[in-house]
């Protein structure tokens, strides 16, 4: 199978959905001739024109609110917020408007919009451009939250997101944009709420999201040399969450490490841990361990940033502590 | 205007009898704005509304029975009891919903205008907001975006002189909110918000301009809320100048319309009679309607 980057996969998803459905249009800062800060929309304005690939002023609240109003009245907008951190500027429109409109109006209105935004650290751009805020949105009923870790998932999930009738927060990871992976030429979509077993194993379950999936896989390879066979589960969408696949894996391995990049307190890892407790407590042979970001803003200097974001060594250490009682 | 006045008076009465839970932000006194604006709109045009939204909903053609039922939290209400007074919507006639967050409706109206443009229709969106919202960031973001894209949005500022308790003079350094329109490159018009004919004429021009693809207009309607912010009664509060209150109370938009000879007493009496019975019917419907089952709280989180 051909290999393309995560960025190209996202672009393909946008192009295919815009060709398929006239109601789909894009809006965001610098997404037109510039092609987006991370070049995901590069070249799209040439095919679809400035009406459907709309460069906006620096007005995050209006970008999201405009998407909400357009979605309510028959369009399927895909809004881009240049950095995930900047969603804070549009929080009312995301969490009070997009998320609540369907419910608050008694099911009368739908808000079929996608908000694409990159999260995550690892590129030394400090605390205003590096956070992982998936938990904010996971904590808001009415939103769906997608977290693709591979080019294959990015394309399939984005196509599904655009076709969903609910507002979707589509969390990309800026470190993943140049990463390559196999993506079929033919049309496919990935359903929401279907976790992916990224690596099968019998000794321990590692649940990981976004860039941490890759670190978990690398850790699993090193652990295998040591005779520890780790299974790596990627939920792919945090809302809806595939509790069943997680539970089944835990019932098989009886041990769990959860790896997420967001800070530990009140984070995605806390919710995933609670899900394991609710679904499979009786099958656990050891306390669950979390490998999460530190409860700090993301620092700039490479050794500092490297310290706060989980790495392979921390994952391996957590697994060994459980499996070998080290 | 009569329908709005009677609805609000009845809602206030029912609220005082604890038949309406929560709180109410009543529109009495501001009827000329909703009626003058919506009188120019087609059924397929859009409005976005505010936390003081009953008048907008009625003027756009909302069903009084379903409105009253929603106010009481009944299953038959517009939002099945999930929205209440501050969140009434009727998608079938372009009411994109009242919002409880000041200023939040402005970008949504921009989205509705953009959608009409992209779909190639000549629909417009009237965006109601108060003077308080004009100091929110969404005001600047939305007016700018609508102006650069020449969207069919009519920004209708209901300047009732108070943002909750804060008087206009404390919160603004400009005389007119409409003056700000120049900064966004659109016409800014000040009208007497107690005169429905003046509101109607200004809106007609703005709607025609919007339908011709020439972009948005900001219309500032100088008006007054008769019953205070929510629970607070205007005339019983020390926050208000009693003289100011009396002056504005004398500017009754329904009386002004009658005094200027736009309607004969006989016709007005007939309208009042009809509306009174319509309101009674709405109250009966709402009272007799069941409350939702508690478990229905779990429905409609996702489409």
Coordinates of C-alpha atoms in Angstrom, one line a residue:
Chain A
X1 CA 0.0 0.0 0.0
X2 CA 1.2 3.5 -0.7
X3 CA 2.5 5.6 2.2
X4 CA 1.5 9.2 2.7
X5 CA 1.9 11.7 5.5
X6 CA -0.7 12.5 8.2
X7 CA -0.9 16.0 6.7
X8 CA -1.5 14.6 3.2
X9 CA -4.1 12.2 4.6
X10 CA -6.0 15.0 6.2
X11 CA -5.8 17.0 3.0
X12 CA -7.1 14.1 1.0
X13 CA -10.1 13.7 3.3
X14 CA -11.0 17.4 2.9
X15 CA -10.7 17.3 -0.9
X16 CA -12.7 14.1 -1.2
X17 CA -15.5 15.4 1.1
X18 CA -15.6 18.8 -0.6
X19 CA -15.9 17.1 -4.0
X20 CA -18.6 14.7 -2.6
X21 CA -20.7 17.3 -0.9
X22 CA -21.2 20.9 -1.9
X23 CA -22.2 21.9 1.5
X24 CA -18.7 21.3 2.9
X25 CA -16.6 24.4 3.1
X26 CA -13.5 25.5 5.1
X27 CA -12.8 28.6 7.1
X28 CA -9.9 29.6 9.3
X29 CA -6.9 31.8 9.6
X30 CA -4.3 31.5 6.7
X31 CA -5.9 28.4 5.2
X32 CA -6.2 30.0 1.7
X33 CA -3.2 30.8 -0.5
X34 CA -0.8 30.2 2.5
X35 CA -2.2 26.7 2.9
X36 CA -2.6 26.7 6.7
X37 CA 0.0 27.1 9.4
X38 CA 0.7 23.3 9.1
X39 CA 0.0 23.2 5.3
X40 CA -2.9 20.9 5.6
X41 CA -5.1 23.0 3.2
X42 CA -2.3 23.7 0.8
X43 CA -3.6 24.0 -2.8
X44 CA -7.2 23.6 -1.8
X45 CA -8.1 27.2 -2.7
X46 CA -7.0 26.5 -6.3
X47 CA -9.5 23.8 -6.7
X48 CA -12.4 25.1 -4.6
X49 CA -11.9 28.8 -4.7
X50 CA -12.1 31.5 -2.0
X51 CA -15.8 31.0 -1.3
X52 CA -15.3 27.4 -0.1
X53 CA -11.8 27.9 1.4
X54 CA -12.3 31.1 3.3
X55 CA -9.4 33.0 4.9
X56 CA -10.7 34.7 8.0
X57 CA -9.4 37.6 10.1
X58 CA -7.9 36.7 13.4
X59 CA -11.3 36.2 15.1
X60 CA -11.5 32.8 16.7
X61 CA -14.9 33.3 18.3
X62 CA -16.4 34.5 15.0
X63 CA -14.7 31.6 13.1
X64 CA -16.4 29.1 15.3
X65 CA -19.7 31.0 15.7
X66 CA -19.9 31.4 11.9
X67 CA -19.4 27.7 11.6
X68 CA -22.2 27.1 14.1
X69 CA -24.6 29.4 12.3
X70 CA -23.8 28.0 8.9
X71 CA -24.1 24.4 10.2
X72 CA -27.5 25.2 11.7
X73 CA -28.7 26.5 8.3
X74 CA -27.8 23.7 6.0
X75 CA -24.0 23.8 5.5
X76 CA -21.3 21.5 6.7
X77 CA -18.4 23.8 7.7
X78 CA -14.9 22.6 8.7
X79 CA -13.3 25.3 10.8
X80 CA -9.6 25.4 11.5
X81 CA -8.2 26.9 14.7
X82 CA -4.5 27.4 14.0
X83 CA -3.3 26.1 17.4
X84 CA -5.4 24.1 19.9
X85 CA -4.4 26.6 22.6
X86 CA -6.4 29.3 20.7
X87 CA -9.6 27.4 21.1
X88 CA -9.7 29.2 24.5
X89 CA -10.6 32.3 22.5
X90 CA -13.7 30.5 21.1
X91 CA -14.7 28.6 24.1
X92 CA -18.2 30.1 24.4
X93 CA -19.0 29.2 20.8
X94 CA -17.6 25.7 21.2
X95 CA -18.9 24.7 24.6
X96 CA -22.0 26.9 25.1
X97 CA -23.3 27.1 21.6
X98 CA -22.1 24.3 19.3
X99 CA -22.3 21.7 22.1
X100 CA -25.6 22.7 23.6
X101 CA -27.8 23.8 20.7
X102 CA -29.2 20.4 19.7
X103 CA -30.0 19.6 23.3
X104 CA -31.2 23.0 24.5
X105 CA -33.6 23.4 21.6
X106 CA -35.1 20.0 22.2
X107 CA -33.5 18.3 19.2
X108 CA -34.8 20.9 16.7
X109 CA -31.4 22.0 15.4
X110 CA -28.3 20.1 14.4
X111 CA -24.8 21.5 14.3
X112 CA -22.9 19.4 11.8
X113 CA -19.5 21.1 12.0
X114 CA -15.9 20.0 12.4
X115 CA -13.3 22.0 14.3
X116 CA -9.9 20.9 13.3
X117 CA -7.0 22.0 15.6
X118 CA -3.5 20.8 16.4
X119 CA -2.6 20.0 20.0
X120 CA 0.6 18.7 21.6
X121 CA 4.1 19.6 22.4
X122 CA 7.5 18.4 21.1
X123 CA 8.5 21.2 18.8
X124 CA 9.7 23.8 21.3
X125 CA 7.2 26.5 21.0
X126 CA 6.3 26.8 24.7
X127 CA 3.1 27.2 26.7
X128 CA 0.9 29.1 24.3
X129 CA 1.3 26.7 21.4
X130 CA 1.8 23.2 22.9
X131 CA -1.0 22.2 25.2
X132 CA -3.1 19.0 24.9
X133 CA -6.7 20.1 25.8
X134 CA -8.7 17.1 24.7
X135 CA -10.1 16.7 28.2
X136 CA -11.7 20.2 28.1
X137 CA -13.9 19.0 25.2
X138 CA -14.4 15.5 26.4
X139 CA -15.9 17.1 29.5
X140 CA -18.5 18.9 27.5
X141 CA -21.6 16.9 26.7
X142 CA -22.7 17.5 23.1
X143 CA -19.3 17.5 21.5
X144 CA -17.6 14.5 19.8
X145 CA -13.8 14.3 20.1
X146 CA -11.6 12.5 17.6
X147 CA -7.9 11.9 18.2
X148 CA -6.2 10.3 15.2
X149 CA -2.7 8.9 15.6
X150 CA -1.9 7.7 12.1
X151 CA -2.4 8.9 8.5
X152 CA -4.9 6.0 8.0
X153 CA -6.9 7.0 11.0
X154 CA -6.6 10.8 10.2
X155 CA -8.2 10.3 6.8
X156 CA -10.9 7.9 7.8
X157 CA -11.9 9.7 10.9
X158 CA -11.9 13.2 9.3
X159 CA -14.2 11.9 6.5
X160 CA -16.5 10.5 9.1
X161 CA -16.4 13.7 11.2
X162 CA -17.5 15.8 8.2
X163 CA -20.5 13.5 7.7
X164 CA -21.5 13.4 11.4
X165 CA -24.5 15.5 12.4
X166 CA -22.8 16.5 15.7
X167 CA -20.1 19.1 16.3
X168 CA -16.8 17.3 16.2
X169 CA -13.6 18.6 17.8
X170 CA -10.9 17.0 15.6
X171 CA -7.7 16.9 17.6
X172 CA -4.6 16.6 15.4
X173 CA -1.1 16.4 16.7
X174 CA 1.5 18.8 15.3
X175 CA 4.4 16.3 15.6
X176 CA 2.4 13.8 13.5
X177 CA 1.9 16.0 10.4
X178 CA 5.1 14.8 8.6
X179 CA 4.7 11.2 9.7
X180 CA 4.1 8.7 7.0
X181 CA 1.9 5.6 7.0
X182 CA -0.1 3.3 4.7
X183 CA -3.3 4.8 3.4
X184 CA -5.3 2.9 0.7
X185 CA -6.1 4.7 -2.6
X186 CA -9.8 3.7 -2.4
X187 CA -12.5 5.3 -0.4
X188 CA -12.9 4.3 3.2
X189 CA -14.2 5.8 6.5
X190 CA -13.6 4.9 10.1
X191 CA -16.6 4.8 12.4
X192 CA -16.6 6.8 15.6
X193 CA -16.5 4.9 18.9
X194 CA -14.3 2.1 17.5
X195 CA -10.9 1.7 19.2
X196 CA -8.1 0.2 17.3
X197 CA -5.7 -2.5 18.6
X198 CA -2.5 -1.0 17.3
X199 CA -0.5 -4.0 18.6
X200 CA -1.7 -7.3 20.0
X201 CA -0.2 -8.7 23.1
X202 CA -1.0 -10.8 26.1
X203 CA 0.9 -9.5 29.1
X204 CA -0.3 -5.9 29.6
X205 CA -2.6 -3.4 28.0
X206 CA -1.2 0.1 27.1
X207 CA -3.9 2.6 26.3
X208 CA -2.5 5.5 24.4
X209 CA -3.7 8.5 22.4
X210 CA -2.3 10.7 19.6
X211 CA 1.5 10.9 19.5
X212 CA 1.7 8.8 22.6
X213 CA 0.5 5.8 20.5
X214 CA 3.8 5.9 18.7
X215 CA 5.8 6.1 21.9
X216 CA 3.8 3.3 23.3
X217 CA 4.4 1.2 20.2
X218 CA 8.2 1.9 20.4
X219 CA 8.1 1.0 24.1
X220 CA 6.3 -2.2 23.3
X221 CA 8.9 -3.2 20.8
X222 CA 11.7 -2.7 23.4
X223 CA 9.6 -4.5 26.0
X224 CA 9.2 -7.5 23.6
X225 CA 13.0 -7.9 23.5
X226 CA 12.7 -8.3 27.3
X227 CA 10.0 -10.9 27.0
X228 CA 7.0 -8.6 27.8
X229 CA 4.2 -8.8 25.3
X230 CA 2.3 -5.5 25.4
X231 CA -1.0 -4.8 23.7
X232 CA -1.5 -1.2 22.5
X233 CA -5.0 0.2 22.3
X234 CA -5.8 3.5 20.6
X235 CA -9.3 4.7 21.4
X236 CA -9.2 6.9 18.2
X237 CA -12.3 8.8 19.4
X238 CA -12.5 9.9 23.0
X239 CA -16.2 10.8 22.6
X240 CA -17.8 8.4 21.8
X241 CA -15.4 6.1 23.6
X242 CA -15.2 2.4 22.8
X243 CA -15.4 1.0 26.4
X244 CA -15.9 -2.5 25.1
X245 CA -12.5 -2.9 23.3
X246 CA -10.7 -1.5 26.3
X247 CA -12.5 -3.8 28.7
X248 CA -11.9 -6.9 26.5
X249 CA -8.2 -6.1 26.3
X250 CA -8.0 -5.7 30.1
X251 CA -9.9 -9.0 30.6
X252 CA -7.2 -10.6 28.5
X253 CA -4.0 -9.0 30.0
X254 CA -5.2 -8.1 33.5
X255 CA -2.8 -5.2 33.7
X256 CA -3.0 -1.6 32.4
X257 CA -0.8 1.4 31.7
X258 CA -2.4 4.5 30.4
X259 CA -0.3 7.0 28.4
X260 CA -1.6 10.5 27.4
X261 CA 0.3 13.7 26.8
X262 CA -2.1 16.0 28.5
X263 CA -1.5 17.0 32.2
X264 CA -2.4 14.3 34.7
X265 CA -4.9 16.1 36.9
X266 CA -8.4 15.9 35.5
X267 CA -7.0 14.6 32.3
X268 CA -7.9 12.1 29.6
X269 CA -5.8 9.5 31.5
X270 CA -8.1 10.0 34.6
X271 CA -11.2 9.3 32.6
X272 CA -9.7 6.2 30.8
X273 CA -8.6 4.9 34.2
X274 CA -12.1 5.3 35.6
X275 CA -13.5 3.5 32.6
X276 CA -11.2 0.5 33.2
X277 CA -12.3 0.5 36.9
X278 CA -16.0 0.6 35.9
X279 CA -15.7 -2.0 33.2
X280 CA -13.1 -4.5 34.3
X281 CA -12.0 -3.9 37.9
X282 CA -12.4 -7.6 38.8
X283 CA -10.0 -8.6 36.1
X284 CA -7.1 -6.4 37.3
X285 CA -4.1 -8.1 38.8
X286 CA -2.3 -4.9 39.7
X287 CA -3.1 -1.2 40.2
X288 CA -3.4 0.8 37.0
X289 CA -0.5 3.1 36.2
X290 CA -0.7 6.4 34.4
X291 CA 2.0 8.0 32.4
X292 CA 0.8 11.5 31.7
X293 CA 2.1 15.0 31.1
X294 CA 3.2 16.9 34.2
X295 CA 0.9 19.4 35.9
X296 CA 2.8 22.3 34.4
X297 CA 2.5 24.6 31.4
X298 CA 4.6 23.3 28.5
X299 CA 8.1 24.8 28.8
X300 CA 10.3 26.0 25.9
X301 CA 13.8 24.7 26.4
X302 CA 14.3 21.3 24.9
X303 CA 15.4 19.5 28.0
X304 CA 12.5 21.0 30.0
X305 CA 10.0 20.1 27.3
X306 CA 11.4 16.6 27.0
X307 CA 11.0 16.2 30.8
X308 CA 7.3 17.1 30.9
X309 CA 6.1 15.0 28.0
X310 CA 6.0 11.3 28.5
X311 CA 8.7 9.3 26.7
X312 CA 9.4 5.6 25.9
X313 CA 11.5 5.2 29.0
X314 CA 8.7 6.3 31.3
X315 CA 6.3 4.0 29.6
X316 CA 8.7 1.1 29.9
X317 CA 9.4 1.9 33.5
X318 CA 5.7 1.9 34.3
X319 CA 5.1 -1.4 32.5
X320 CA 8.1 -3.0 34.3
X321 CA 6.8 -1.8 37.7
X322 CA 3.6 -3.7 37.1
X323 CA 4.7 -6.7 35.2
X324 CA 7.9 -7.5 37.1
X325 CA 7.1 -5.7 40.3
X326 CA 10.2 -3.6 39.9
Chain B
X1 CA -47.0 44.6 19.3
X2 CA -50.2 43.8 21.1
X3 CA -49.5 40.1 21.1
X4 CA -46.0 40.7 22.6
X5 CA -47.4 43.0 25.2
X6 CA -50.2 40.7 26.3
X7 CA -47.9 37.7 26.3
X8 CA -45.3 39.4 28.5
X9 CA -47.9 40.8 30.9
X10 CA -49.4 37.3 31.2
X11 CA -46.0 35.7 31.6
X12 CA -45.2 38.2 34.4
X13 CA -48.5 37.4 36.1
X14 CA -47.9 33.6 35.9
X15 CA -44.3 34.1 37.1
X16 CA -45.6 36.1 40.1
X17 CA -47.8 33.1 40.9
X18 CA -44.8 30.7 40.7
X19 CA -46.2 29.0 37.7
X20 CA -43.1 29.7 35.7
X21 CA -39.8 28.5 37.2
X22 CA -36.4 30.2 37.0
X23 CA -36.5 33.7 35.8
X24 CA -37.9 35.9 33.1
X25 CA -36.4 38.8 31.1
X26 CA -39.5 40.5 29.8
X27 CA -39.7 42.5 26.5
X28 CA -42.6 44.8 27.4
X29 CA -41.8 48.3 26.2
X30 CA -39.5 47.1 23.4
X31 CA -42.3 45.7 21.1
X32 CA -41.7 48.2 18.3
X33 CA -38.2 46.8 17.7
X34 CA -39.2 43.2 17.1
X35 CA -42.3 44.0 15.3
X36 CA -40.7 46.7 13.0
X37 CA -37.8 44.4 12.2
X38 CA -39.6 41.1 11.7
X39 CA -42.3 42.9 9.7
X40 CA -39.7 43.0 6.9
X41 CA -38.8 39.3 7.1
X42 CA -40.0 36.4 5.1
X43 CA -40.8 33.1 6.8
X44 CA -37.5 31.6 5.4
X45 CA -35.4 34.5 6.7
X46 CA -33.5 34.0 9.9
X47 CA -33.3 35.7 13.3
X48 CA -31.0 35.2 16.2
X49 CA -32.3 36.3 19.5
X50 CA -31.2 37.1 23.0
X51 CA -32.0 36.2 26.6
X52 CA -34.8 38.8 26.3
X53 CA -36.2 37.0 23.3
X54 CA -40.0 36.4 23.6
X55 CA -40.8 39.4 21.5
X56 CA -38.5 38.4 18.7
X57 CA -40.0 34.9 18.7
X58 CA -43.6 36.2 18.6
X59 CA -42.8 38.8 15.9
X60 CA -41.2 36.1 13.7
X61 CA -44.4 34.0 13.9
X62 CA -43.7 31.8 16.9
X63 CA -46.5 29.6 18.3
X64 CA -47.7 31.1 21.6
X65 CA -48.9 27.8 22.9
X66 CA -45.5 26.1 22.5
X67 CA -43.8 29.3 23.9
X68 CA -45.9 29.4 27.0
X69 CA -45.4 25.6 27.5
X70 CA -41.7 26.1 27.3
X71 CA -41.8 28.9 29.8
X72 CA -43.4 26.5 32.2
X73 CA -41.0 23.7 31.5
X74 CA -43.6 21.5 29.8
X75 CA -43.0 18.6 27.4
X76 CA -45.0 20.3 24.7
X77 CA -42.8 23.4 24.8
X78 CA -40.6 24.4 21.8
X79 CA -37.6 22.7 23.5
X80 CA -39.4 19.9 25.3
X81 CA -38.6 21.8 28.5
X82 CA -34.9 21.8 28.0
X83 CA -34.5 25.5 27.1
X84 CA -37.0 27.6 29.0
X85 CA -37.5 31.3 28.6
X86 CA -34.0 32.1 27.5
X87 CA -33.6 29.5 24.8
X88 CA -36.6 29.3 22.6
X89 CA -36.0 28.3 18.9
X90 CA -38.2 27.4 16.0
X91 CA -36.1 26.1 13.1
X92 CA -39.1 25.8 10.9
X93 CA -39.6 29.5 10.7
X94 CA -35.9 30.6 10.9
X95 CA -35.7 31.3 14.6
X96 CA -32.2 30.1 15.2
X97 CA -32.6 30.4 18.9
X98 CA -32.3 32.7 21.8
X99 CA -29.0 32.6 23.6
X100 CA -28.4 33.1 27.3
X101 CA -24.8 34.3 26.7
X102 CA -24.6 38.0 26.0
X103 CA -23.1 38.6 22.5
X104 CA -23.1 34.9 21.5
X105 CA -25.7 35.3 18.8
X106 CA -23.7 37.7 16.7
X107 CA -21.3 35.2 15.1
X108 CA -24.0 32.7 14.7
X109 CA -26.0 35.3 12.7
X110 CA -22.9 35.8 10.5
X111 CA -22.9 32.0 9.9
X112 CA -26.5 32.1 8.8
X113 CA -25.8 35.0 6.5
X114 CA -22.7 33.2 5.1
X115 CA -24.8 30.0 4.6
X116 CA -27.5 31.9 2.7
X117 CA -24.8 33.4 0.5
X118 CA -23.1 30.1 -0.2
X119 CA -26.3 28.4 -1.0
X120 CA -27.2 31.2 -3.4
X121 CA -30.5 32.2 -1.7
X122 CA -31.6 35.7 -1.0
X123 CA -32.4 35.0 2.6
X124 CA -31.3 37.5 5.3
X125 CA -30.6 37.1 9.0
X126 CA -31.7 39.8 11.5
X127 CA -29.4 39.6 14.5
X128 CA -30.9 41.0 17.7
X129 CA -28.6 42.0 20.6
X130 CA -28.6 44.5 23.4
X131 CA -26.3 47.4 24.3
X132 CA -24.4 45.1 26.7
X133 CA -23.4 42.8 23.8
X134 CA -22.0 45.8 21.9
X135 CA -19.1 45.8 24.4
X136 CA -18.4 42.1 23.9
X137 CA -15.6 40.9 21.6
X138 CA -18.0 39.1 19.4
X139 CA -19.5 42.4 18.3
X140 CA -16.3 43.6 16.7
X141 CA -15.4 40.2 15.3
X142 CA -18.9 39.6 13.8
X143 CA -19.5 43.0 12.3
X144 CA -16.1 42.9 10.7
X145 CA -16.5 39.5 9.3
X146 CA -20.0 40.2 7.9
X147 CA -18.7 43.5 6.4
X148 CA -15.6 42.0 4.6
X149 CA -17.7 39.2 3.2
X150 CA -20.8 41.5 2.4
X151 CA -23.1 39.1 4.2
X152 CA -26.9 39.6 4.4
X153 CA -27.0 40.3 8.1
X154 CA -29.0 43.1 9.8
X155 CA -27.4 43.8 13.2
X156 CA -30.2 45.2 15.4
X157 CA -29.0 46.7 18.6
X158 CA -31.7 47.1 21.2
X159 CA -30.2 49.8 23.3
X160 CA -32.5 49.7 26.3
X161 CA -30.0 51.8 28.3
X162 CA -29.1 49.1 30.8
X163 CA -26.8 46.1 30.7
X164 CA -28.3 44.3 33.7
X165 CA -27.7 47.1 36.2
X166 CA -25.0 49.1 34.4
X167 CA -26.4 52.2 32.7
X168 CA -25.4 53.1 29.2
X169 CA -23.5 56.2 30.3
X170 CA -21.2 54.1 32.5
X171 CA -20.3 51.5 29.9
X172 CA -19.9 53.6 26.7
X173 CA -17.8 56.6 25.8
X174 CA -19.7 57.1 22.5
X175 CA -23.1 58.7 22.2
X176 CA -24.4 56.1 19.8
X177 CA -23.5 52.5 19.4
X178 CA -24.4 52.9 15.7
X179 CA -21.4 55.3 15.4
X180 CA -19.2 52.2 15.7
X181 CA -20.5 50.9 12.3
X182 CA -18.2 53.3 10.5
X183 CA -15.3 51.4 12.0
X184 CA -16.4 48.3 10.3
X185 CA -17.4 49.8 7.0
X186 CA -21.1 49.5 7.1
X187 CA -24.0 52.0 7.5
X188 CA -24.9 52.7 11.1
X189 CA -28.4 54.1 11.7
X190 CA -30.0 55.4 14.9
X191 CA -33.8 55.0 15.2
X192 CA -36.4 55.7 17.8
X193 CA -37.0 52.2 19.0
X194 CA -40.4 53.1 20.4
X195 CA -41.7 54.0 16.9
X196 CA -42.5 50.8 15.0
X197 CA -42.8 52.7 11.7
X198 CA -39.4 54.2 12.0
X199 CA -37.9 50.8 12.9
X200 CA -39.8 49.2 10.0
X201 CA -38.5 51.7 7.5
X202 CA -34.9 51.5 8.6
X203 CA -35.0 47.8 8.5
X204 CA -36.7 47.7 5.1
X205 CA -33.8 49.6 3.6
X206 CA -31.3 47.3 5.4
X207 CA -33.0 44.2 4.2
X208 CA -33.2 45.4 0.6
X209 CA -29.5 46.3 0.8
X210 CA -28.7 42.8 2.2
X211 CA -30.8 41.0 -0.4
X212 CA -29.0 43.0 -3.2
X213 CA -25.7 41.5 -1.9
X214 CA -24.4 44.9 -0.6
X215 CA -23.8 43.7 2.9
X216 CA -24.7 44.3 6.5
X217 CA -26.2 47.3 8.3
X218 CA -26.1 48.2 12.0
X219 CA -29.4 49.6 13.3
X220 CA -29.5 51.0 16.8
X221 CA -32.9 51.2 18.3
X222 CA -33.2 53.5 21.3
X223 CA -35.6 51.7 23.6
X224 CA -36.3 50.9 27.2
X225 CA -37.2 47.8 29.3
X226 CA -40.2 48.3 31.4
X227 CA -39.7 45.5 33.8
X228 CA -36.1 45.6 34.7
X229 CA -33.4 43.1 34.0
X230 CA -35.1 39.9 35.2
X231 CA -36.7 39.5 38.6
X232 CA -35.9 43.1 39.4
X233 CA -38.8 45.5 38.9
X234 CA -37.5 48.6 37.2
X235 CA -39.6 51.1 39.0
X236 CA -39.0 49.6 42.4
X237 CA -35.3 49.7 42.2
X238 CA -33.0 52.4 43.5
X239 CA -30.8 51.8 40.4
X240 CA -33.3 53.6 38.2
X241 CA -34.1 57.2 38.0
X242 CA -37.9 57.5 38.6
X243 CA -38.1 60.5 36.3
X244 CA -36.3 58.6 33.5
X245 CA -38.6 55.6 34.0
X246 CA -41.8 57.8 33.8
X247 CA -40.6 59.5 30.6
X248 CA -40.0 56.2 28.9
X249 CA -43.2 54.7 30.2
X250 CA -45.1 57.5 28.5
X251 CA -43.5 56.4 25.2
X252 CA -45.7 53.4 24.8
X253 CA -45.0 52.0 21.3
X254 CA -48.6 50.8 21.0
X255 CA -50.0 54.2 22.0
X256 CA -47.6 56.0 19.7
X257 CA -48.8 53.9 16.8
X258 CA -52.4 54.7 17.7
X259 CA -51.9 58.4 18.4
X260 CA -50.2 58.9 15.1
X261 CA -53.3 57.5 13.4
X262 CA -51.8 54.3 12.0
X263 CA -54.6 52.4 13.5
X264 CA -58.2 53.1 14.4
X265 CA -59.4 52.4 18.0
X266 CA -62.0 50.0 16.7
X267 CA -59.4 47.9 14.9
X268 CA -57.0 48.0 17.9
X269 CA -59.8 46.9 20.2
X270 CA -60.6 44.0 17.9
X271 CA -57.0 43.0 17.8
X272 CA -56.7 43.2 21.6
X273 CA -59.8 41.0 22.0
X274 CA -58.4 38.4 19.6
X275 CA -55.0 38.4 21.1
X276 CA -56.4 38.1 24.7
X277 CA -58.2 35.0 23.8
X278 CA -55.2 33.6 22.0
X279 CA -53.1 34.2 25.1
X280 CA -55.7 32.5 27.3
X281 CA -55.7 29.5 25.0
X282 CA -51.9 29.4 25.2
X283 CA -52.0 29.5 29.0
X284 CA -54.6 26.7 29.1
X285 CA -52.5 24.6 26.7
X286 CA -49.4 25.1 28.8
X287 CA -51.1 24.5 32.1
X288 CA -52.8 21.3 30.8
X289 CA -49.6 20.0 29.2
X290 CA -47.6 17.4 31.1
X291 CA -44.1 17.9 32.4
X292 CA -41.5 15.8 30.7
X293 CA -40.5 12.5 32.3
X294 CA -37.3 13.0 34.4
X295 CA -35.4 10.5 32.2
X296 CA -36.0 12.6 29.1
X297 CA -33.2 14.8 30.5
X298 CA -30.9 12.2 28.8
X299 CA -32.4 12.6 25.3
X300 CA -31.1 14.9 22.5
X301 CA -27.5 15.3 23.8
X302 CA -26.4 14.1 20.3
X303 CA -28.1 14.2 17.0

